[in-house]
Amino acid sequence: MTLLTFFGCAFTAYGPSLAIFFGFIAPNPQLVILLVSSRAESGLNMVAKHPKSVYNRSGYAFAAGMGFGLMFGIISYITQLVQSTGPGILMCISCPGISLYFVSAITTCILILHHSVWMMISFTGFTMRSYPRILWVIVSHYGASYLTLLNASPTVTLGCVYSIMGNIVLLLASIAIVMVDVRNLQQKLA
Amino acid sequence: MDATRSGTRRMLRRLVMGLAAFCTLTTAQDSYDAVYNDIGSLPCVRLLNATGAIGCQSLNAASGVLYRTDTLADIQHFASDHDLKNKYTVVMPYWLLTSSNVETLRSTDKLSAIIAVVNGTDAAHTVAARPATINSPDSKCPNCEFGLYANTPNQYQWNPTGTDLLSQQFDFPIYALNTMDDRNIMSYNAVIQAVNINRFKGYSSYPLKSLQFHSFMWAAQDTGTCLRKGWCTPVGGASVWSTPSLNISSSDNKPIVVISAAMDSRSLFHDLTLGVESSITGMVTVLAVAEALSRSSIPLDTMQKHILYTLFTAEAWGFSGSQRFVQDISSPVNCIKPPASGSGCTYPFFSDLDFQHINPANIDIILEAGQVGGITSPAGGSPTLYAHIDNLQPTASAALLTQIVQVGSGALGNTTTPPATNAAVPVQAANGDGTQRGLPPSSAMSFLKARATIPTVVLTDYQKQMSSFTSQDLDDTWDPVNTVNAIQQAASVISKTAWMQAQGVSDATLMTPAQQQAIGSIQVNVQLVQDLLLCLTRNYSCPLIDGYLNVTASPSPPTRLPHYAGTLYSQSQPFSIFAWNFLANVTSVKGVTQNATGVPPPQVTGCSSRSETVQCTSDQFCVGDQCIQTMTRYHDAFGVGLGMAEDNSYFIKDASKPTWTESTWDPVGLRLFDVTSPGSQGGELAAGIVLTIVSIVLVVFGRRFLKKTLKVD
């Protein structure tokens, strides 16, 4: 019975990021190296399929972010996930109807994606010296983290819903920024 | 410089990694503690004999949602409630744990485990909530298949209301809760709080509180199988025998007066086995007799007959202690492998061979104290003691029976000195109503099986039917007035009868004036009876036991210890150890007897408190800080159907005799936690799968989109 929870939580937490990994990153060995090491951009550019492509940097940033995100997702959630194979569960304090394992799985899923887009924004921010972007990454990082405190809030009813919704909103905002940057690049190319 | 820097860096890295590992471990333990509450456990375990198994087993770690039943109606409601779709752990008062109720629960397919509350603070678990009579869980005639009348047709059923729950086999865990100490009170409170939450939620609004049990028993099938695999150990321990006659010899042709009782008892939960009425009252009686007789103004070792005290263990398991003792004293020891040093024999194993001094042919009479607690629960009323004799050879014991009744009637003057408000406990012949029932289940049967004509009287507080407390976990209390009076009277009657017998007097009226005066010196110490009752039940660290064993020196002095016999050589035998010390002390040659010059022999004290300077001689023992000489010995007790091979393994020697073994088991444990409904767990899995599939679809479309718009792979 508890295996249901384990697989449910595992798919929820890592399913989307693994889909992205296998869909976007795994086919490209350079991105896999970046995902694991995040430190070989210039070298990799030389052996890239399109060494001069302006999208290389975005792709590298995404892969590096995904690597960072997966690392975060595994370290922060694996203990709980292993625990979920046991018969007992811990209920989410703010949402007593849902197990904390599942709420954490959703949060983990979102935060892994967050890391990917944060890395892309940071790359752009630092290359273009765009301080608002850097600031956004820092602030939204803190925001996303502090929002998860609502999960354990005994006073805020349905705190976990606010936490997840807030995180999704932040993620969408970050994605919007990334899309704008890519559009700019595209226009520059055109 | 660089080397230093890289060294520092390496150290730093190690520190960080160590810290990270520590944090991870701490987190894992913390999160385990947040989910699970490990609680103390009192399990029912698996026991086996030559033909099968009894007790509890659980192959998997069973877990079930806690469900509370306080009455029979609750159990029936549980069985008929079709809205209950999970597996459940049923919490019930101990008295509801009957064969029929267990069968009702088991047949529902909803039962995961049972928790029986022996004593609790909740209204449903108090003494007041119990029904007037709770039937004994033992068989209708406990151990009679190994007794004197095993081959007699229509043998008398001494426990006619016995439910025989103890001999059943359960393939699910049964655990007990009992508020007997702090740890168990915590367990009880945790479980009751959890089950009350579930009841409040109507057992339907998840999360609900669930309990998981680990109680895997290694042994399967029967004793023969598990002994071959080494997955069980014989039930047994150490019996104790003692005599004031230091020079007892098998060839002295001096008759022996045996005074006997059992030390152990049985019940479903071995950690809770006390058996106050079942066996402790008898044990206290024999110890009180030994103490009373030690005050005889005529030294016991100068009398016409030897006096022999025997306290047998594993008696609840087919009279294992007494049968093995009788078997060993009856057959010459053929020591194939003598020990490298010291006494005894390595193979066949005997820790000493002094039991050979006891010649079974010299056993002249047997006086046994059975259930003598007079706990006439619950109606109250004053107890009566009944003297039982064998009905196959009734004439052999007739004279002894008359003497016992005569002594009990106060023919020697006031036999007891009970509190002023209570009359002396009367002693009657059990066959006074004209019905010959024979002996109730008793150790004396083992002697009579060897030689049926030994005059034997078994003293009990019942005439026709054993106490309903027999072999119950609830057999943990006594009546402060009746029980003490009954034990005192039993001890008084046995000690005086034994004294007269040892003096060769069979009729009180024929005693010489000197004897009449001397027998007055034998008075049972009421305070000792009270102390022993308390020490042997609730407080093993009482001053009496502490005086012998210095138990209070241990970091956690023991209080209530179980009276289950235990497993042979692998569990400590606290009551045997105490009985040995007590008997050794009261039967020993100390200052009581005086030598020819009228000067007491010198006493050597300090052998325990100043062991580095004071050492006893090789024929002495250090008892209660004093060097004494004593003929007090332990004697191994385990089923006579079992034999011990040269390599210390056991095998079945005779399947028709007692062959009880206890399964080895993994550490047992209970943990309490929340569970979600199976439906919501399925929902989580569905959500995870859907999310992953949607992501895969999005990734596929995303790749196409990027390829089209940005022209990248």
Short mmCIF file of N, CA and C in Angstrom, two decimals, chain B residues 339-487:
data_model
loop_
_atom_site.label_atom_id
_atom_site.label_comp_id
_atom_site.label_asym_id
_atom_site.label_seq_id
_atom_site.Cartn_x
_atom_site.Cartn_y
_atom_site.Cartn_z
N PRO B 339 33.77 -33.54 34.44
CA PRO B 339 34.23 -32.16 34.18
C PRO B 339 35.73 -32.04 34.39
N ALA B 340 36.31 -31.06 33.71
CA ALA B 340 37.76 -30.83 33.84
C ALA B 340 38.11 -30.46 35.27
N SER B 341 37.23 -29.69 35.89
CA SER B 341 37.46 -29.34 37.29
C SER B 341 36.10 -29.12 37.95
N GLY B 342 36.09 -29.16 39.26
CA GLY B 342 34.85 -28.90 39.99
C GLY B 342 33.96 -30.12 40.04
N SER B 343 32.71 -29.88 40.46
CA SER B 343 31.78 -30.98 40.67
C SER B 343 30.89 -31.16 39.45
N GLY B 344 29.98 -32.09 39.53
CA GLY B 344 29.02 -32.27 38.46
C GLY B 344 29.54 -33.20 37.38
N CYS B 345 28.91 -33.07 36.21
CA CYS B 345 29.27 -33.93 35.09
C CYS B 345 29.06 -33.15 33.81
N THR B 346 29.99 -33.28 32.88
CA THR B 346 29.89 -32.53 31.62
C THR B 346 28.89 -33.19 30.68
N TYR B 347 28.96 -34.55 30.59
CA TYR B 347 27.96 -35.24 29.79
C TYR B 347 27.62 -36.59 30.41
N PRO B 348 26.36 -36.86 30.68
CA PRO B 348 25.21 -35.95 30.63
C PRO B 348 25.38 -34.81 31.62
N PHE B 349 24.89 -33.62 31.25
CA PHE B 349 25.21 -32.43 32.03
C PHE B 349 24.49 -32.37 33.38
N PHE B 350 25.27 -32.20 34.44
CA PHE B 350 24.74 -31.89 35.78
C PHE B 350 25.70 -30.90 36.41
N SER B 351 25.15 -29.81 36.95
CA SER B 351 26.05 -28.83 37.57
C SER B 351 26.60 -29.37 38.89
N ASP B 352 25.86 -30.25 39.54
CA ASP B 352 26.41 -30.96 40.70
C ASP B 352 25.71 -32.30 40.79
N LEU B 353 26.27 -33.18 41.61
CA LEU B 353 25.69 -34.53 41.72
C LEU B 353 25.16 -34.79 43.13
N ASP B 354 24.98 -33.72 43.90
CA ASP B 354 24.54 -33.91 45.28
C ASP B 354 23.12 -34.46 45.38
N PHE B 355 22.35 -34.33 44.30
CA PHE B 355 20.98 -34.88 44.36
C PHE B 355 21.00 -36.40 44.54
N GLN B 356 22.17 -36.98 44.29
CA GLN B 356 22.27 -38.43 44.48
C GLN B 356 22.21 -38.81 45.97
N HIS B 357 22.36 -37.80 46.84
CA HIS B 357 22.23 -38.09 48.27
C HIS B 357 20.78 -38.40 48.64
N ILE B 358 19.86 -38.01 47.76
CA ILE B 358 18.44 -38.23 48.07
C ILE B 358 18.03 -39.58 47.51
N ASN B 359 17.66 -40.46 48.39
CA ASN B 359 17.23 -41.78 47.97
C ASN B 359 15.71 -41.77 47.83
N PRO B 360 15.19 -41.94 46.61
CA PRO B 360 13.73 -41.85 46.45
C PRO B 360 12.98 -42.90 47.28
N ALA B 361 13.64 -44.00 47.54
CA ALA B 361 12.97 -45.03 48.35
C ALA B 361 12.76 -44.56 49.78
N ASN B 362 13.55 -43.56 50.20
CA ASN B 362 13.42 -43.07 51.58
C ASN B 362 12.33 -42.01 51.73
N ILE B 363 11.76 -41.56 50.62
CA ILE B 363 10.74 -40.50 50.73
C ILE B 363 9.54 -41.07 51.47
N ASP B 364 9.25 -40.43 52.58
CA ASP B 364 8.29 -40.99 53.53
C ASP B 364 6.92 -40.34 53.38
N ILE B 365 6.90 -39.05 53.35
CA ILE B 365 5.64 -38.34 53.08
C ILE B 365 5.94 -37.11 52.21
N ILE B 366 4.88 -36.65 51.56
CA ILE B 366 5.00 -35.42 50.75
C ILE B 366 3.89 -34.46 51.18
N LEU B 367 4.29 -33.25 51.48
CA LEU B 367 3.31 -32.20 51.81
C LEU B 367 3.49 -31.10 50.77
N GLU B 368 2.45 -30.80 50.06
CA GLU B 368 2.58 -29.78 49.00
C GLU B 368 1.60 -28.65 49.21
N ALA B 369 2.08 -27.43 48.96
CA ALA B 369 1.20 -26.25 49.00
C ALA B 369 0.87 -25.87 47.56
N GLY B 370 -0.40 -25.96 47.21
CA GLY B 370 -0.84 -25.56 45.87
C GLY B 370 -1.33 -24.13 45.90
N GLN B 371 -2.50 -23.89 45.30
CA GLN B 371 -3.09 -22.55 45.37
C GLN B 371 -3.66 -22.37 46.78
N VAL B 372 -3.03 -21.53 47.58
CA VAL B 372 -3.54 -21.34 48.94
C VAL B 372 -3.78 -19.86 49.23
N GLY B 373 -4.08 -19.08 48.17
CA GLY B 373 -4.24 -17.64 48.37
C GLY B 373 -5.59 -17.23 48.92
N GLY B 374 -6.55 -18.13 48.83
CA GLY B 374 -7.88 -17.80 49.36
C GLY B 374 -8.49 -16.57 48.72
N ILE B 375 -8.15 -16.36 47.46
CA ILE B 375 -8.71 -15.19 46.76
C ILE B 375 -10.08 -15.62 46.23
N THR B 376 -11.09 -15.55 47.08
CA THR B 376 -12.41 -15.99 46.66
C THR B 376 -13.09 -14.84 45.94
N SER B 377 -12.46 -14.45 44.87
CA SER B 377 -12.94 -13.29 44.10
C SER B 377 -14.30 -13.60 43.45
N PRO B 378 -15.20 -12.66 43.35
CA PRO B 378 -15.12 -11.33 43.95
C PRO B 378 -16.00 -11.22 45.18
N ALA B 379 -16.65 -12.33 45.56
CA ALA B 379 -17.67 -12.20 46.61
C ALA B 379 -17.06 -11.97 47.98
N GLY B 380 -15.76 -12.17 48.12
CA GLY B 380 -15.16 -12.04 49.45
C GLY B 380 -15.40 -13.31 50.24
N GLY B 381 -15.57 -13.18 51.50
CA GLY B 381 -15.79 -14.36 52.33
C GLY B 381 -14.46 -14.94 52.75
N SER B 382 -14.47 -15.67 53.83
CA SER B 382 -13.21 -16.17 54.36
C SER B 382 -12.87 -17.51 53.71
N PRO B 383 -11.60 -17.77 53.51
CA PRO B 383 -11.20 -18.98 52.81
C PRO B 383 -11.19 -20.22 53.72
N THR B 384 -11.20 -21.37 53.08
CA THR B 384 -11.03 -22.65 53.77
C THR B 384 -9.92 -23.38 53.03
N LEU B 385 -9.11 -24.12 53.79
CA LEU B 385 -8.08 -24.91 53.13
C LEU B 385 -8.55 -26.35 53.03
N TYR B 386 -8.28 -26.97 51.90
CA TYR B 386 -8.69 -28.36 51.68
C TYR B 386 -7.46 -29.22 51.48
N ALA B 387 -7.47 -30.36 52.13
CA ALA B 387 -6.35 -31.30 52.01
C ALA B 387 -6.78 -32.41 51.05
N HIS B 388 -6.03 -32.51 49.94
CA HIS B 388 -6.36 -33.51 48.91
C HIS B 388 -5.42 -34.71 49.03
N ILE B 389 -5.99 -35.89 48.80
CA ILE B 389 -5.13 -37.09 48.73
C ILE B 389 -5.44 -37.87 47.45
N ASP B 390 -4.54 -38.76 47.12
CA ASP B 390 -4.70 -39.60 45.93
C ASP B 390 -5.87 -40.56 46.13
N ASN B 391 -6.66 -40.75 45.09
CA ASN B 391 -7.81 -41.64 45.23
C ASN B 391 -7.54 -43.05 44.71
N LEU B 392 -6.33 -43.25 44.11
CA LEU B 392 -6.01 -44.60 43.66
C LEU B 392 -5.46 -45.43 44.82
N GLN B 393 -4.72 -44.77 45.69
CA GLN B 393 -4.18 -45.45 46.88
C GLN B 393 -4.63 -44.66 48.11
N PRO B 394 -5.94 -44.56 48.36
CA PRO B 394 -6.42 -43.66 49.42
C PRO B 394 -5.93 -44.05 50.81
N THR B 395 -5.73 -45.35 51.03
CA THR B 395 -5.34 -45.76 52.38
C THR B 395 -3.94 -45.31 52.74
N ALA B 396 -3.07 -45.18 51.71
CA ALA B 396 -1.69 -44.78 51.98
C ALA B 396 -1.63 -43.43 52.67
N SER B 397 -2.53 -42.53 52.26
CA SER B 397 -2.45 -41.16 52.76
C SER B 397 -3.49 -40.86 53.85
N ALA B 398 -4.31 -41.84 54.18
CA ALA B 398 -5.42 -41.58 55.11
C ALA B 398 -4.92 -41.04 56.45
N ALA B 399 -3.89 -41.67 57.00
CA ALA B 399 -3.40 -41.25 58.31
C ALA B 399 -2.84 -39.83 58.26
N LEU B 400 -2.11 -39.55 57.19
CA LEU B 400 -1.53 -38.22 57.05
C LEU B 400 -2.62 -37.16 56.91
N LEU B 401 -3.68 -37.52 56.17
CA LEU B 401 -4.81 -36.59 55.99
C LEU B 401 -5.44 -36.29 57.35
N THR B 402 -5.65 -37.34 58.15
CA THR B 402 -6.25 -37.14 59.48
C THR B 402 -5.37 -36.22 60.31
N GLN B 403 -4.07 -36.44 60.20
CA GLN B 403 -3.15 -35.62 61.01
C GLN B 403 -3.19 -34.15 60.60
N ILE B 404 -3.21 -33.93 59.28
CA ILE B 404 -3.26 -32.55 58.77
C ILE B 404 -4.51 -31.84 59.28
N VAL B 405 -5.64 -32.55 59.16
CA VAL B 405 -6.91 -31.94 59.58
C VAL B 405 -6.89 -31.70 61.09
N GLN B 406 -6.29 -32.64 61.81
CA GLN B 406 -6.18 -32.49 63.26
C GLN B 406 -5.33 -31.27 63.61
N VAL B 407 -4.20 -31.13 62.95
CA VAL B 407 -3.33 -29.97 63.22
C VAL B 407 -4.05 -28.68 62.83
N GLY B 408 -4.75 -28.75 61.69
CA GLY B 408 -5.45 -27.56 61.21
C GLY B 408 -6.60 -27.15 62.10
N SER B 409 -7.16 -28.13 62.82
CA SER B 409 -8.32 -27.80 63.66
C SER B 409 -7.89 -27.14 64.96
N GLY B 410 -6.60 -27.04 65.18
CA GLY B 410 -6.15 -26.36 66.38
C GLY B 410 -5.96 -27.32 67.54
N ALA B 411 -5.73 -28.59 67.25
CA ALA B 411 -5.54 -29.57 68.30
C ALA B 411 -4.29 -29.27 69.13
N LEU B 412 -3.38 -28.47 68.56
CA LEU B 412 -2.16 -28.14 69.29
C LEU B 412 -2.30 -26.81 69.99
N GLY B 413 -3.55 -26.43 70.24
CA GLY B 413 -3.78 -25.10 70.76
C GLY B 413 -3.98 -24.18 69.58
N ASN B 414 -3.76 -22.92 69.81
CA ASN B 414 -3.96 -21.95 68.74
C ASN B 414 -2.86 -22.10 67.69
N THR B 415 -3.22 -22.69 66.53
CA THR B 415 -2.19 -22.97 65.52
C THR B 415 -1.69 -21.70 64.85
N THR B 416 -2.53 -20.77 64.75
CA THR B 416 -2.10 -19.53 64.11
C THR B 416 -2.46 -18.36 65.02
N THR B 417 -1.84 -17.27 64.73
CA THR B 417 -2.20 -16.07 65.48
C THR B 417 -2.64 -15.01 64.49
N PRO B 418 -3.83 -15.20 63.91
CA PRO B 418 -4.28 -14.21 62.92
C PRO B 418 -4.70 -12.92 63.62
N PRO B 419 -4.87 -11.86 62.84
CA PRO B 419 -5.36 -10.62 63.44
C PRO B 419 -6.66 -10.89 64.20
N ALA B 420 -6.86 -10.15 65.25
CA ALA B 420 -7.95 -10.43 66.19
C ALA B 420 -9.32 -10.53 65.51
N THR B 421 -9.50 -9.77 64.45
CA THR B 421 -10.83 -9.74 63.84
C THR B 421 -11.10 -10.97 62.96
N ASN B 422 -10.06 -11.75 62.66
CA ASN B 422 -10.27 -12.86 61.75
C ASN B 422 -10.11 -14.20 62.45
N ALA B 423 -11.04 -15.09 62.15
CA ALA B 423 -10.95 -16.42 62.73
C ALA B 423 -9.88 -17.20 61.99
N ALA B 424 -9.36 -18.27 62.63
CA ALA B 424 -8.38 -19.12 61.98
C ALA B 424 -9.02 -19.76 60.75
N VAL B 425 -8.20 -19.95 59.73
CA VAL B 425 -8.71 -20.55 58.49
C VAL B 425 -8.91 -22.04 58.72
N PRO B 426 -10.12 -22.57 58.52
CA PRO B 426 -10.34 -24.00 58.77
C PRO B 426 -9.65 -24.87 57.73
N VAL B 427 -9.25 -26.07 58.15
CA VAL B 427 -8.63 -27.03 57.25
C VAL B 427 -9.52 -28.27 57.20
N GLN B 428 -9.96 -28.64 56.01
CA GLN B 428 -10.86 -29.78 55.85
C GLN B 428 -10.28 -30.78 54.87
N ALA B 429 -10.75 -32.02 55.01
CA ALA B 429 -10.39 -33.02 54.01
C ALA B 429 -11.20 -32.73 52.75
N ALA B 430 -10.53 -32.70 51.60
CA ALA B 430 -11.24 -32.38 50.36
C ALA B 430 -12.29 -33.43 50.03
N ASN B 431 -12.05 -34.66 50.48
CA ASN B 431 -13.03 -35.71 50.21
C ASN B 431 -14.06 -35.82 51.32
N GLY B 432 -14.15 -34.76 52.14
CA GLY B 432 -15.11 -34.76 53.24
C GLY B 432 -16.54 -34.86 52.78
N ASP B 433 -16.79 -34.47 51.53
CA ASP B 433 -18.15 -34.55 51.00
C ASP B 433 -18.44 -35.93 50.40
N GLY B 434 -17.51 -36.84 50.57
CA GLY B 434 -17.75 -38.21 50.11
C GLY B 434 -17.30 -38.48 48.69
N THR B 435 -16.84 -37.45 48.00
CA THR B 435 -16.38 -37.64 46.61
C THR B 435 -14.86 -37.74 46.58
N GLN B 436 -14.36 -38.80 45.96
CA GLN B 436 -12.91 -38.97 45.83
C GLN B 436 -12.48 -38.41 44.48
N ARG B 437 -11.87 -37.24 44.52
CA ARG B 437 -11.47 -36.61 43.25
C ARG B 437 -10.01 -36.89 42.92
N GLY B 438 -9.30 -37.35 43.90
CA GLY B 438 -7.87 -37.56 43.68
C GLY B 438 -7.11 -36.26 43.90
N LEU B 439 -5.85 -36.25 43.49
CA LEU B 439 -5.02 -35.06 43.69
C LEU B 439 -5.28 -34.06 42.57
N PRO B 440 -5.31 -32.78 42.92
CA PRO B 440 -5.36 -31.77 41.85
C PRO B 440 -3.98 -31.73 41.18
N PRO B 441 -3.84 -31.09 40.00
CA PRO B 441 -2.54 -31.01 39.34
C PRO B 441 -1.48 -30.49 40.31
N SER B 442 -0.42 -31.27 40.52
CA SER B 442 0.57 -30.90 41.54
C SER B 442 1.90 -31.60 41.26
N SER B 443 2.96 -31.06 41.87
CA SER B 443 4.30 -31.64 41.70
C SER B 443 4.36 -33.02 42.34
N ALA B 444 3.56 -33.21 43.40
CA ALA B 444 3.59 -34.50 44.11
C ALA B 444 3.28 -35.66 43.17
N MET B 445 2.50 -35.39 42.14
CA MET B 445 2.15 -36.43 41.18
C MET B 445 3.40 -37.08 40.56
N SER B 446 4.44 -36.26 40.35
CA SER B 446 5.65 -36.78 39.73
C SER B 446 6.30 -37.83 40.64
N PHE B 447 6.26 -37.58 41.96
CA PHE B 447 6.80 -38.56 42.91
C PHE B 447 5.93 -39.82 42.92
N LEU B 448 4.59 -39.59 42.90
CA LEU B 448 3.68 -40.73 42.99
C LEU B 448 3.71 -41.58 41.73
N LYS B 449 4.04 -40.95 40.61
CA LYS B 449 4.15 -41.75 39.38
C LYS B 449 5.29 -42.75 39.51
N ALA B 450 6.32 -42.37 40.28
CA ALA B 450 7.45 -43.27 40.49
C ALA B 450 7.12 -44.31 41.56
N ARG B 451 6.42 -43.87 42.60
CA ARG B 451 6.04 -44.81 43.66
C ARG B 451 4.70 -44.33 44.23
N ALA B 452 3.63 -45.06 43.93
CA ALA B 452 2.28 -44.58 44.20
C ALA B 452 1.89 -44.62 45.66
N THR B 453 2.66 -45.28 46.49
CA THR B 453 2.22 -45.47 47.88
C THR B 453 2.80 -44.45 48.86
N ILE B 454 3.44 -43.41 48.36
CA ILE B 454 3.98 -42.39 49.29
C ILE B 454 2.79 -41.60 49.85
N PRO B 455 2.64 -41.55 51.19
CA PRO B 455 1.56 -40.72 51.75
C PRO B 455 1.74 -39.27 51.32
N THR B 456 0.70 -38.72 50.73
CA THR B 456 0.82 -37.38 50.13
C THR B 456 -0.43 -36.56 50.42
N VAL B 457 -0.20 -35.32 50.81
CA VAL B 457 -1.33 -34.39 50.95
C VAL B 457 -0.98 -33.11 50.20
N VAL B 458 -1.91 -32.67 49.36
CA VAL B 458 -1.76 -31.39 48.68
C VAL B 458 -2.78 -30.43 49.27
N LEU B 459 -2.28 -29.32 49.76
CA LEU B 459 -3.15 -28.34 50.42
C LEU B 459 -3.51 -27.24 49.44
N THR B 460 -4.80 -26.99 49.27
CA THR B 460 -5.23 -25.90 48.39
C THR B 460 -6.39 -25.16 49.04
N ASP B 461 -6.78 -24.05 48.41
CA ASP B 461 -7.92 -23.31 48.96
C ASP B 461 -9.22 -23.67 48.23
N TYR B 462 -9.16 -24.68 47.36
CA TYR B 462 -10.37 -25.10 46.65
C TYR B 462 -10.63 -26.58 46.92
N GLN B 463 -11.89 -26.93 46.87
CA GLN B 463 -12.24 -28.33 47.08
C GLN B 463 -12.49 -29.03 45.76
N LYS B 464 -13.25 -28.33 44.88
CA LYS B 464 -13.70 -28.99 43.66
C LYS B 464 -13.17 -28.34 42.40
N GLN B 465 -12.84 -27.09 42.49
CA GLN B 465 -12.53 -26.35 41.26
C GLN B 465 -11.41 -25.36 41.51
N MET B 466 -10.44 -25.36 40.61
CA MET B 466 -9.32 -24.42 40.75
C MET B 466 -9.82 -22.99 40.61
N SER B 467 -9.01 -22.06 41.08
CA SER B 467 -9.37 -20.65 40.98
C SER B 467 -9.54 -20.25 39.52
N SER B 468 -10.48 -19.35 39.28
CA SER B 468 -10.64 -18.86 37.90
C SER B 468 -9.44 -18.02 37.48
N PHE B 469 -8.59 -17.66 38.45
CA PHE B 469 -7.38 -16.90 38.14
C PHE B 469 -6.27 -17.79 37.58
N THR B 470 -6.49 -19.09 37.60
CA THR B 470 -5.43 -20.01 37.15
C THR B 470 -4.90 -19.63 35.78
N SER B 471 -3.61 -19.42 35.70
CA SER B 471 -2.90 -19.11 34.44
C SER B 471 -3.43 -17.85 33.75
N GLN B 472 -3.94 -16.92 34.53
CA GLN B 472 -4.42 -15.67 33.93
C GLN B 472 -3.38 -14.57 34.09
N ASP B 473 -3.39 -13.66 33.12
CA ASP B 473 -2.55 -12.48 33.28
C ASP B 473 -3.10 -11.55 34.35
N LEU B 474 -4.38 -11.73 34.68
CA LEU B 474 -5.00 -10.89 35.71
C LEU B 474 -4.70 -11.41 37.11
N ASP B 475 -3.99 -12.52 37.20
CA ASP B 475 -3.68 -13.11 38.51
C ASP B 475 -2.54 -12.34 39.15
N ASP B 476 -2.79 -11.05 39.43
CA ASP B 476 -1.70 -10.20 39.91
C ASP B 476 -2.03 -9.50 41.22
N THR B 477 -3.12 -9.90 41.88
CA THR B 477 -3.47 -9.25 43.14
C THR B 477 -3.79 -10.30 44.20
N TRP B 478 -3.87 -9.86 45.42
CA TRP B 478 -4.27 -10.76 46.48
C TRP B 478 -5.06 -9.98 47.52
N ASP B 479 -5.74 -10.72 48.38
CA ASP B 479 -6.53 -10.10 49.43
C ASP B 479 -5.61 -9.88 50.64
N PRO B 480 -5.45 -8.64 51.09
CA PRO B 480 -4.46 -8.39 52.14
C PRO B 480 -4.76 -9.14 53.43
N VAL B 481 -6.01 -9.51 53.65
CA VAL B 481 -6.34 -10.23 54.89
C VAL B 481 -6.43 -11.73 54.61
N ASN B 482 -7.34 -12.11 53.71
CA ASN B 482 -7.58 -13.53 53.46
C ASN B 482 -6.34 -14.27 52.98
N THR B 483 -5.63 -13.66 52.03
CA THR B 483 -4.48 -14.35 51.45
C THR B 483 -3.41 -14.59 52.51
N VAL B 484 -3.13 -13.55 53.28
CA VAL B 484 -2.10 -13.69 54.31
C VAL B 484 -2.53 -14.72 55.35
N ASN B 485 -3.82 -14.68 55.75
CA ASN B 485 -4.33 -15.66 56.71
C ASN B 485 -4.21 -17.08 56.18
N ALA B 486 -4.62 -17.24 54.92
CA ALA B 486 -4.62 -18.59 54.34
C ALA B 486 -3.20 -19.13 54.22
N ILE B 487 -2.28 -18.28 53.76
CA ILE B 487 -0.89 -18.74 53.62
C ILE B 487 -0.32 -19.06 55.00
#
